[in-house]
Tab-separated table of C-alpha atoms and ligand atoms in Angstrom:
chain	number	residue	atom	x	y	z
R	3	MET	CA	73.443	15.592	79.716
R	4	LYS	CA	76.413	17.204	81.412
R	5	GLU	CA	78.883	18.283	78.739
R	6	SER	CA	82.404	17.302	79.406
R	7	PHE	CA	85.577	17.399	77.448
R	8	ILE	CA	88.272	15.173	78.836
R	9	PRO	CA	91.623	16.812	78.144
R	10	VAL	CA	93.570	13.696	77.335
R	11	THR	CA	94.708	12.178	74.132
R	12	SER	CA	96.736	9.175	73.115
R	13	ILE	CA	99.758	9.118	70.881
R	14	ALA	CA	97.807	7.164	68.336
R	15	SER	CA	94.854	9.561	68.514
R	16	GLY	CA	93.784	10.740	65.099
R	17	ILE	CA	95.673	8.081	63.185
R	18	GLY	CA	93.335	5.515	61.725
R	19	LEU	CA	94.324	2.062	60.634
R	20	GLU	CA	92.815	-0.384	58.184
R	21	VAL	CA	93.021	-3.708	59.989
R	22	MET	CA	91.006	-5.549	57.345
R	23	PRO	CA	89.945	-4.293	53.921
R	24	ASP	CA	86.502	-3.547	55.337
R	25	LEU	CA	87.469	-2.792	58.918
R	26	TYR	CA	88.957	0.557	59.850
R	27	TYR	CA	89.693	1.627	63.363
R	28	PHE	CA	90.001	5.254	64.380
R	29	PRO	CA	91.164	6.359	67.816
R	30	VAL	CA	89.440	9.477	69.112
R	31	GLN	CA	91.253	10.739	72.208
R	32	ILE	CA	91.190	7.712	74.538
R	33	VAL	CA	88.591	5.591	72.771
R	34	ASN	CA	88.262	3.819	69.428
R	35	VAL	CA	85.492	3.964	66.858
R	36	ILE	CA	85.260	1.560	63.947
R	37	PHE	CA	84.085	1.933	60.384
R	38	ALA	CA	82.864	-1.513	59.322
R	39	GLY	CA	82.030	-2.120	55.673
R	40	THR	CA	82.724	-0.499	52.344
R	41	GLN	CA	81.833	2.740	50.633
R	42	ASP	CA	78.498	1.258	49.485
R	43	GLU	CA	77.439	0.090	52.901
R	44	TRP	CA	79.154	0.762	56.181
R	45	VAL	CA	78.255	1.202	59.819
R	46	LEU	CA	79.861	3.121	62.630
R	47	ILE	CA	80.618	1.051	65.706
R	48	ASP	CA	80.472	3.260	68.804
R	49	ALA	CA	80.395	7.026	68.775
R	50	GLY	CA	83.471	8.276	70.573
R	51	MET	CA	84.093	10.959	73.134
R	52	PRO	CA	81.945	14.073	73.613
R	53	LYS	CA	82.522	16.821	71.040
R	54	THR	CA	84.178	14.593	68.458
R	55	ALA	CA	81.347	14.414	65.901
R	56	ASP	CA	83.224	16.613	63.416
R	57	LYS	CA	86.380	14.544	63.738
R	58	ILE	CA	84.492	11.310	63.135
R	59	THR	CA	82.601	12.768	60.172
R	60	GLU	CA	85.808	14.127	58.639
R	61	GLU	CA	87.542	10.784	58.947
R	62	ALA	CA	84.555	8.970	57.423
R	63	GLU	CA	84.586	11.360	54.455
R	64	LYS	CA	88.313	10.850	54.042
R	65	ARG	CA	87.713	7.128	53.806
R	66	PHE	CA	84.415	6.898	51.939
R	67	GLY	CA	84.036	10.241	50.177
R	68	GLU	CA	82.308	13.529	50.796
R	69	GLY	CA	78.766	13.350	52.099
R	70	THR	CA	79.088	9.691	53.078
R	71	ARG	CA	76.757	8.374	55.746
R	72	PRO	CA	76.743	5.055	57.545
R	73	ARG	CA	73.644	2.859	57.339
R	74	ALA	CA	73.512	2.722	61.122
R	75	ILE	CA	75.417	3.354	64.316
R	76	ILE	CA	75.832	0.212	66.361
R	77	LEU	CA	76.934	0.330	69.989
R	78	THR	CA	78.994	-2.127	71.987
R	79	HIS	CA	77.546	-0.396	75.053
R	80	GLY	CA	76.329	3.003	76.165
R	81	HIS	CA	79.123	4.460	78.296
R	82	PHE	CA	79.766	8.135	77.654
R	83	ASP	CA	83.111	7.526	75.970
R	84	HIS	CA	81.380	5.314	73.387
R	85	THR	CA	78.358	7.571	72.903
R	86	GLY	CA	79.838	11.060	73.313
R	87	ALA	CA	79.140	12.184	69.761
R	88	LEU	CA	76.078	9.984	69.267
R	89	LYS	CA	73.338	12.585	69.539
R	90	GLU	CA	75.077	14.934	67.120
R	91	LEU	CA	75.869	12.193	64.628
R	92	VAL	CA	72.297	10.894	64.662
R	93	GLU	CA	71.011	14.399	63.984
R	94	ARG	CA	73.538	14.915	61.230
R	95	TRP	CA	73.231	11.569	59.487
R	96	LYS	CA	69.639	10.622	60.349
R	97	VAL	CA	70.509	6.970	60.814
R	98	PRO	CA	69.181	4.345	63.212
R	99	VAL	CA	71.090	3.258	66.311
R	100	TYR	CA	71.241	-0.337	67.520
R	101	ALA	CA	72.232	-1.703	70.909
R	102	HIS	CA	71.510	-4.740	73.058
R	103	ILE	CA	68.043	-4.689	74.571
R	104	LEU	CA	69.499	-4.589	78.124
R	105	GLU	CA	71.441	-1.444	77.231
R	106	LEU	CA	68.380	0.438	75.987
R	107	PRO	CA	67.261	1.747	79.411
R	108	TYR	CA	70.581	3.613	79.654
R	109	LEU	CA	70.101	5.144	76.212
R	110	THR	CA	66.517	6.232	76.708
R	111	GLY	CA	66.645	8.010	80.037
R	112	LYS	CA	65.178	5.163	82.089
R	113	LYS	CA	68.320	4.216	83.993
R	114	ASP	CA	71.636	5.776	84.976
R	115	TYR	CA	74.864	3.843	84.959
R	116	PRO	CA	76.214	3.403	88.468
R	117	GLU	CA	78.720	5.976	89.612
R	118	PRO	CA	82.226	5.032	88.471
R	119	ASP	CA	84.318	3.457	91.188
R	120	SER	CA	87.258	5.836	91.355
R	121	SER	CA	88.897	3.884	94.186
R	122	VAL	CA	90.156	1.111	91.917
R	123	GLY	CA	93.110	1.043	89.610
R	124	GLY	CA	94.963	3.967	91.115
R	125	GLY	CA	95.952	5.667	87.872
R	126	LEU	CA	94.956	9.102	86.763
R	127	VAL	CA	92.200	7.956	84.427
R	128	SER	CA	90.562	6.210	87.363
R	129	GLY	CA	91.051	9.377	89.384
R	130	MET	CA	89.303	11.369	86.707
R	131	SER	CA	86.348	9.017	86.457
R	132	PRO	CA	84.130	10.974	88.909
R	133	MET	CA	83.975	13.718	86.301
R	134	PHE	CA	82.765	11.297	83.661
R	135	PRO	CA	79.092	11.936	82.963
R	136	THR	CA	76.722	9.116	83.879
R	137	GLU	CA	73.475	10.842	82.941
R	138	PRO	CA	71.570	8.834	80.354
R	139	LEU	CA	70.997	9.821	76.766
R	140	HIS	CA	67.495	10.266	75.424
R	141	LEU	CA	67.409	8.390	72.141
R	142	GLU	CA	63.854	7.133	72.519
R	143	ASN	CA	62.974	7.514	68.845
R	144	ASP	CA	66.299	6.529	67.363
R	145	VAL	CA	67.497	3.384	69.122
R	146	SER	CA	66.362	-0.204	68.473
R	147	PRO	CA	67.380	-3.537	69.970
R	148	LEU	CA	69.753	-5.715	67.974
R	149	PRO	CA	67.935	-8.547	66.142
R	150	GLU	CA	67.263	-11.544	68.376
R	151	ASP	CA	68.713	-13.985	65.851
R	152	GLY	CA	72.252	-12.724	66.457
R	153	THR	CA	72.685	-11.048	63.080
R	154	VAL	CA	73.989	-7.496	62.890
R	155	PRO	CA	72.143	-4.954	60.724
R	156	PHE	CA	74.135	-3.984	57.603
R	157	MET	CA	77.077	-6.179	58.648
R	158	SER	CA	76.597	-9.425	56.805
R	159	GLY	CA	78.752	-12.275	58.033
R	160	TRP	CA	78.945	-10.827	61.538
R	161	ARG	CA	77.037	-11.806	64.635
R	162	TRP	CA	76.701	-10.076	67.950
R	163	ILE	CA	77.645	-11.835	71.144
R	164	HIS	CA	76.278	-10.805	74.510
R	165	THR	CA	79.302	-10.067	76.699
R	166	PRO	CA	77.874	-8.523	79.887
R	167	GLY	CA	79.816	-7.576	83.010
R	168	HIS	CA	81.270	-4.235	82.031
R	169	THR	CA	77.641	-3.194	81.469
R	170	PRO	CA	74.477	-5.360	81.444
R	171	GLY	CA	73.910	-5.034	77.704
R	172	HIS	CA	77.485	-5.033	76.491
R	173	VAL	CA	78.003	-6.818	73.161
R	174	SER	CA	80.954	-7.823	71.019
R	175	PHE	CA	80.882	-8.559	67.280
R	176	TYR	CA	82.463	-11.581	65.639
R	177	ARG	CA	83.017	-12.621	62.035
R	178	GLU	CA	83.684	-16.304	61.660
R	179	SER	CA	85.161	-16.188	58.128
R	180	ASP	CA	88.340	-14.371	59.210
R	181	ALA	CA	88.003	-14.694	63.008
R	182	SER	CA	87.750	-10.939	63.456
R	183	LEU	CA	86.499	-9.679	66.784
R	184	ILE	CA	85.245	-6.262	67.818
R	185	ALA	CA	85.393	-6.579	71.579
R	186	GLY	CA	84.261	-3.196	72.879
R	187	ASP	CA	85.267	-3.003	76.535
R	188	ALA	CA	84.828	-6.749	77.288
R	189	PHE	CA	88.621	-6.674	77.355
R	190	VAL	CA	90.972	-3.969	76.151
R	191	THR	CA	94.551	-3.846	74.878
R	192	VAL	CA	95.773	-1.043	77.073
R	193	GLN	CA	95.626	-0.728	80.817
R	194	GLN	CA	92.936	1.913	80.798
R	195	GLU	CA	93.317	2.870	84.441
R	196	SER	CA	96.811	4.206	83.878
R	197	LEU	CA	97.024	7.551	82.126
R	198	TYR	CA	100.637	6.902	81.160
R	199	LYS	CA	99.752	3.674	79.426
R	200	VAL	CA	96.739	5.262	77.761
R	201	MET	CA	98.893	8.127	76.489
R	202	THR	CA	101.555	5.857	75.116
R	203	GLN	CA	99.146	3.096	74.080
R	204	LYS	CA	101.440	0.496	75.543
R	205	GLN	CA	100.031	-2.760	74.272
R	206	GLU	CA	98.926	-4.912	77.122
R	207	ILE	CA	95.789	-6.980	77.242
R	208	SER	CA	93.657	-6.180	80.226
R	209	GLY	CA	90.214	-6.898	81.615
R	210	PRO	CA	87.419	-4.404	81.147
R	211	PRO	CA	88.181	-0.877	82.426
R	212	LYS	CA	87.992	-1.323	86.193
R	213	TYR	CA	86.412	1.914	87.278
R	214	LEU	CA	83.207	1.292	85.326
R	215	THR	CA	82.838	-2.482	85.532
R	216	THR	CA	80.124	-3.577	87.942
R	217	ASP	CA	79.661	-7.337	87.543
R	218	TRP	CA	82.979	-9.176	87.616
R	219	ASP	CA	81.536	-12.697	87.465
R	220	ALA	CA	79.716	-11.854	84.253
R	221	ALA	CA	82.786	-10.040	82.923
R	222	TYR	CA	84.854	-13.168	83.533
R	223	GLU	CA	82.353	-15.374	81.704
R	224	SER	CA	82.371	-12.928	78.808
R	225	VAL	CA	86.162	-12.998	78.462
R	226	ARG	CA	86.062	-16.805	78.453
R	227	LYS	CA	83.348	-16.776	75.823
R	228	LEU	CA	85.462	-14.548	73.575
R	229	ASN	CA	88.612	-16.582	74.182
R	230	ASP	CA	86.718	-19.724	73.143
R	231	LEU	CA	86.111	-18.149	69.730
R	232	ASN	CA	89.860	-18.135	69.197
R	233	PRO	CA	89.902	-14.765	67.410
R	234	HIS	CA	92.693	-13.933	65.027
R	235	LEU	CA	92.208	-10.187	65.257
R	236	ALA	CA	90.704	-8.040	67.976
R	237	VAL	CA	89.822	-4.380	67.867
R	238	THR	CA	88.920	-3.221	71.361
R	239	GLY	CA	87.306	-0.090	72.729
R	240	HIS	CA	90.624	1.188	74.035
R	241	GLY	CA	94.169	0.506	72.901
R	242	LEU	CA	95.639	-0.677	69.633
R	243	PRO	CA	94.314	-3.596	67.596
R	244	MET	CA	95.939	-6.919	68.460
R	245	ALA	CA	96.306	-10.000	66.278
R	246	GLY	CA	97.775	-13.457	65.833
R	247	GLN	CA	99.817	-15.288	68.410
R	248	LEU	CA	100.122	-12.296	70.742
R	249	LEU	CA	96.335	-12.005	70.899
R	250	GLY	CA	95.900	-15.749	71.330
R	251	THR	CA	98.275	-16.105	74.254
R	252	SER	CA	97.327	-12.867	75.992
R	253	LEU	CA	93.608	-13.516	75.738
R	254	LYS	CA	93.992	-17.068	76.976
R	255	ARG	CA	96.042	-15.833	79.918
R	256	LEU	CA	93.355	-13.307	80.765
R	257	ALA	CA	90.591	-15.908	80.427
R	258	ASP	CA	92.463	-18.323	82.704
R	259	ARG	CA	93.290	-15.763	85.343
R	260	LEU	CA	90.928	-12.826	85.095
R	261	TYR	CA	90.426	-12.733	88.831
R	262	ASP	CA	94.158	-12.397	89.469
R	263	LEU	CA	94.947	-10.117	86.564
R	264	ALA	CA	92.023	-7.808	86.150
R	265	VAL	CA	89.649	-7.763	89.082
R	266	PRO	CA	90.530	-5.068	91.591
R	267	ALA	CA	91.227	-6.421	95.059
R	268	HIS	CA	89.057	-3.716	96.601
R	269	GLY	CA	86.311	-1.519	95.342
R	270	LYS	CA	82.634	-0.990	95.661
R	271	TYR	CA	81.699	-3.482	92.924
R	272	VAL	CA	83.921	-6.233	94.253
R	273	ASP	CA	82.976	-8.702	96.911
R	274	ARG	CA	85.870	-11.033	97.549
R	275	ASP	CA	86.581	-13.221	100.502
R	276	ASP	CA	90.363	-13.134	100.310
Z	317	ZN	ZN1	82.828	1.173	78.892
Z	318	ZN	ZN1	85.244	2.437	77.148
């Protein structure tokens, strides 16, 4: 895999936040990872940007104690900014990785993600997307499909929800008891295509990051599916956590009008008549 270090960071980078007693979000450069669970049993959701394994480990030890290890690493999807430190963390912690079965080809060297569409969105992050690596990981012996019954390993009370569009095997995680949602990139709370907004983490709900989303019809269905759950709290792959009324109204607005608000008017993964 091509090594790449993206020289950007957000204001919130490095400052973690406990959004629920057993849900901790930690921004690493432009992307979030999540520690779900308690000291006795926790999992890492997503694995951050390339070369951030030490940062993630350090933060985990700060929270759970020296030598702590998650029971598993569970992926919302396999894009490089969510799997950058994955290989190193798996070697270090010797833990299993779970992802949706449709995402496995991208994690085991069988398929490459399509080239990012750098023509959409306009902002600097979009402009940088050609330098994002799309070569697949080779996790043949370490990655398993999520259980078919919708449960999530080592995360009791949670279920995974297939939310394709951004990638074919994208999943979100939902806990009914407190209406908590881990949305990955199904929607995000910062306009990821704009470097300024990423840097300042201006809170603004937005569709999936445009430059990497390939199936907008599926992405739309996925946003509607998540809106129907009526989440009280959402931690997304990019941007700050969002909760309560602000989340409710913004997510509903996005679900009602994704095509106007989030789908680029032009681009190689868009086929629109208007
Ligand atoms: Zn992504
Ligand atoms: Zn992402």
